[in-house]
Short mmCIF file of C-alpha atoms in Angstrom, two decimals:
data_model
loop_
_atom_site.label_atom_id
_atom_site.label_comp_id
_atom_site.label_asym_id
_atom_site.label_seq_id
_atom_site.Cartn_x
_atom_site.Cartn_y
_atom_site.Cartn_z
CA MET A 1 14.26 -0.27 25.30
CA ASP A 2 17.45 -1.66 24.48
CA PRO A 3 17.87 -4.45 21.56
CA GLY A 4 19.15 -7.52 24.41
CA ALA A 5 15.62 -6.15 26.60
CA ARG A 6 13.91 -5.77 23.54
CA ARG A 7 14.50 -9.58 22.38
CA GLN A 8 14.69 -10.89 26.00
CA VAL A 9 10.26 -10.01 25.83
CA TRP A 10 10.21 -11.33 22.32
CA ARG A 11 11.23 -14.92 23.45
CA LEU A 12 8.66 -14.23 26.85
CA VAL A 13 6.30 -13.64 24.75
CA HIS A 14 6.19 -16.69 22.60
CA GLY A 15 7.20 -18.83 25.35
CA VAL A 16 3.41 -17.62 26.55
CA VAL A 17 1.67 -18.43 23.19
CA ALA A 18 4.07 -21.54 22.82
CA ALA A 19 1.48 -22.76 26.18
CA GLY A 20 -1.34 -21.90 24.28
CA ARG A 21 -2.34 -18.59 26.08
CA SER A 22 -3.56 -15.32 22.95
CA VAL A 23 -0.75 -12.29 23.74
CA LEU A 24 -2.38 -8.94 22.75
CA LEU A 25 0.12 -6.64 21.45
CA THR A 26 0.02 -3.28 21.33
CA SER A 27 3.05 -1.57 19.04
CA HIS A 28 4.24 0.85 15.94
CA SER A 29 7.13 -0.86 15.33
CA MET A 30 6.37 -2.97 12.38
CA ASP A 31 8.88 -5.18 12.60
CA GLU A 32 8.34 -6.61 15.61
CA CYS A 33 4.20 -7.10 15.05
CA GLU A 34 6.31 -8.99 11.60
CA VAL A 35 8.05 -11.59 14.55
CA LEU A 36 5.94 -11.60 16.58
CA CYS A 37 1.95 -11.29 16.32
CA GLN A 38 -0.35 -14.31 13.81
CA ARG A 39 -2.68 -11.74 13.51
CA LEU A 40 -2.76 -8.07 13.22
CA THR A 41 -4.79 -5.14 13.28
CA VAL A 42 -4.18 -1.38 12.20
CA MET A 43 -6.18 1.62 14.46
CA ALA A 44 -6.82 4.54 12.34
CA ASN A 45 -9.30 6.46 13.59
CA GLY A 46 -10.14 4.85 16.67
CA ARG A 47 -10.82 2.29 15.15
CA MET A 48 -9.63 -0.99 12.79
CA THR A 49 -9.20 -0.57 9.69
CA CYS A 50 -7.78 -3.88 8.42
CA LEU A 51 -7.32 -7.45 10.38
CA GLY A 52 -4.99 -10.77 9.05
CA SER A 53 -2.08 -12.51 8.88
CA PRO A 54 0.61 -9.78 8.25
CA HIS A 55 1.11 -12.13 4.05
CA HIS A 56 -2.38 -11.14 4.40
CA LEU A 57 -1.70 -7.64 4.51
CA LYS A 58 0.19 -6.72 3.04
CA ARG A 59 -1.12 -9.09 0.18
CA LYS A 60 -5.28 -7.24 0.29
CA HIS A 61 -4.08 -4.25 0.88
CA GLY A 62 0.09 -3.17 -0.40
CA ALA A 63 1.47 -1.36 -2.49
CA GLY A 64 3.62 -3.73 -4.75
CA TYR A 65 6.64 -3.53 -5.58
CA THR A 66 9.75 -1.48 -5.35
CA ALA A 67 12.50 -0.64 -7.87
CA VAL A 68 15.49 1.06 -6.68
CA VAL A 69 17.69 1.34 -10.28
CA CYS A 70 21.25 2.98 -11.02
CA CYS A 71 22.30 3.83 -14.02
CA GLN A 72 24.63 6.00 -15.63
CA ALA A 73 23.44 10.02 -15.25
CA SER A 74 23.43 10.75 -18.55
CA ARG A 75 20.95 7.95 -18.79
CA THR A 76 18.70 8.69 -16.49
CA GLU A 77 16.06 9.83 -18.93
CA GLU A 78 16.17 5.82 -21.49
CA VAL A 79 15.92 3.64 -18.65
CA VAL A 80 12.56 5.70 -17.23
CA SER A 81 11.06 5.52 -20.28
CA TYR A 82 12.31 2.10 -21.34
CA LEU A 83 11.16 0.73 -18.25
CA LEU A 84 7.48 2.47 -18.22
CA GLU A 85 7.29 1.58 -21.67
CA ARG A 86 7.28 -2.19 -21.16
CA LEU A 87 5.71 -2.17 -17.50
CA SER A 88 2.19 -0.23 -16.85
CA GLY A 89 1.46 1.38 -14.11
CA GLY A 90 4.72 2.09 -12.52
CA ALA A 91 5.93 5.24 -12.38
CA LEU A 92 9.04 7.34 -11.04
CA VAL A 93 8.88 8.49 -7.94
CA GLU A 94 12.55 9.60 -7.29
CA SER A 95 15.58 11.10 -9.43
CA HIS A 96 18.57 11.06 -7.07
CA LEU A 97 21.59 11.50 -10.02
CA HIS A 98 22.05 8.12 -10.97
CA GLN A 99 19.78 6.38 -8.63
CA LEU A 100 15.78 6.19 -9.95
CA LYS A 101 13.15 4.99 -7.49
CA PHE A 102 10.53 3.17 -9.07
CA HIS A 103 6.74 1.73 -7.31
CA TRP A 104 4.89 -0.99 -8.75
CA PRO A 105 1.15 -1.57 -8.44
CA PRO A 106 0.71 -5.78 -6.82
CA GLU A 107 -0.57 -6.21 -10.68
CA VAL A 108 2.90 -6.55 -12.19
CA SER A 109 4.07 -9.67 -12.71
CA LEU A 110 7.20 -9.89 -10.42
CA VAL A 111 9.01 -12.52 -14.01
CA ARG A 112 8.23 -8.92 -15.67
CA LEU A 113 9.71 -6.98 -13.66
CA PHE A 114 12.49 -8.90 -13.07
CA LEU A 115 12.52 -9.96 -16.97
CA THR A 116 13.30 -6.11 -17.81
CA LEU A 117 15.06 -4.89 -15.05
CA ASP A 118 16.96 -7.74 -16.33
CA GLU A 119 17.29 -6.48 -20.03
CA ALA A 120 18.09 -2.94 -19.11
CA ARG A 121 21.11 -4.00 -17.44
CA VAL A 122 22.46 -6.46 -20.01
CA ASN A 123 21.60 -3.50 -23.05
CA GLY A 124 23.78 -1.58 -20.52
CA SER A 125 21.34 1.46 -19.40
CA VAL A 126 21.20 -0.32 -16.20
CA CYS A 127 23.98 -0.85 -13.97
CA ASP A 128 22.23 -2.18 -10.92
CA TYR A 129 18.99 -2.75 -9.74
CA SER A 130 16.92 -4.25 -6.23
CA VAL A 131 13.57 -4.97 -5.87
CA SER A 132 11.14 -4.77 -2.34
CA HIS A 133 8.24 -5.94 -1.86
CA THR A 134 5.26 -3.94 0.52
CA THR A 135 6.19 -3.92 4.18
CA LEU A 136 4.56 -4.55 6.94
CA GLU A 137 4.45 -0.41 7.91
CA ASP A 138 4.46 0.67 3.90
CA VAL A 139 0.89 -1.06 4.84
CA PHE A 140 0.12 0.47 7.96
CA MET A 141 2.02 3.93 6.43
CA LYS A 142 -1.23 3.84 3.79
CA PHE A 143 -3.69 3.24 6.16
CA ALA A 144 -2.22 6.04 8.70
CA SER A 145 -2.06 8.78 5.69
CA ASP A 146 -5.68 8.29 5.44
CA GLN A 147 -6.82 9.19 8.49
CA GLU A 148 -9.04 12.23 8.47
CA GLY A 149 -5.99 15.73 9.51
CA VAL A 150 -3.65 14.21 8.40
CA LEU A 151 -1.39 15.91 5.78
CA THR A 152 0.18 13.58 2.73
#
């Protein structure tokens, strides 16, 4: 569906819901689900695996935080050691030249995560960083990869 038609369908759905009716929507687009749904479920192997609001599903089944860290290529090992020592439960997911991608579980304090990353930036080992929270897409992919017969 082109973006204009998609927006028109979204407005239609919002109008029906605003009129007090329920709408059953099937979609693989997690962005669409986040915009349109007050409650949603994820189906895996023909069964409902979870049910709740987008916020509830992200909080309960979410994978935590992802941080993308840019540093000098010569200091990547130093940065990895520094961050993993100070923030327990973390893991280096990807490494490309001067860009590192880390994952931390939801138990890690977001304040502590930002403080640690900012300390690394101030002491010069990190040039830049960004932190993101679990998305609905992450939750969906977690359930999809847990299905029987799916290779991960």
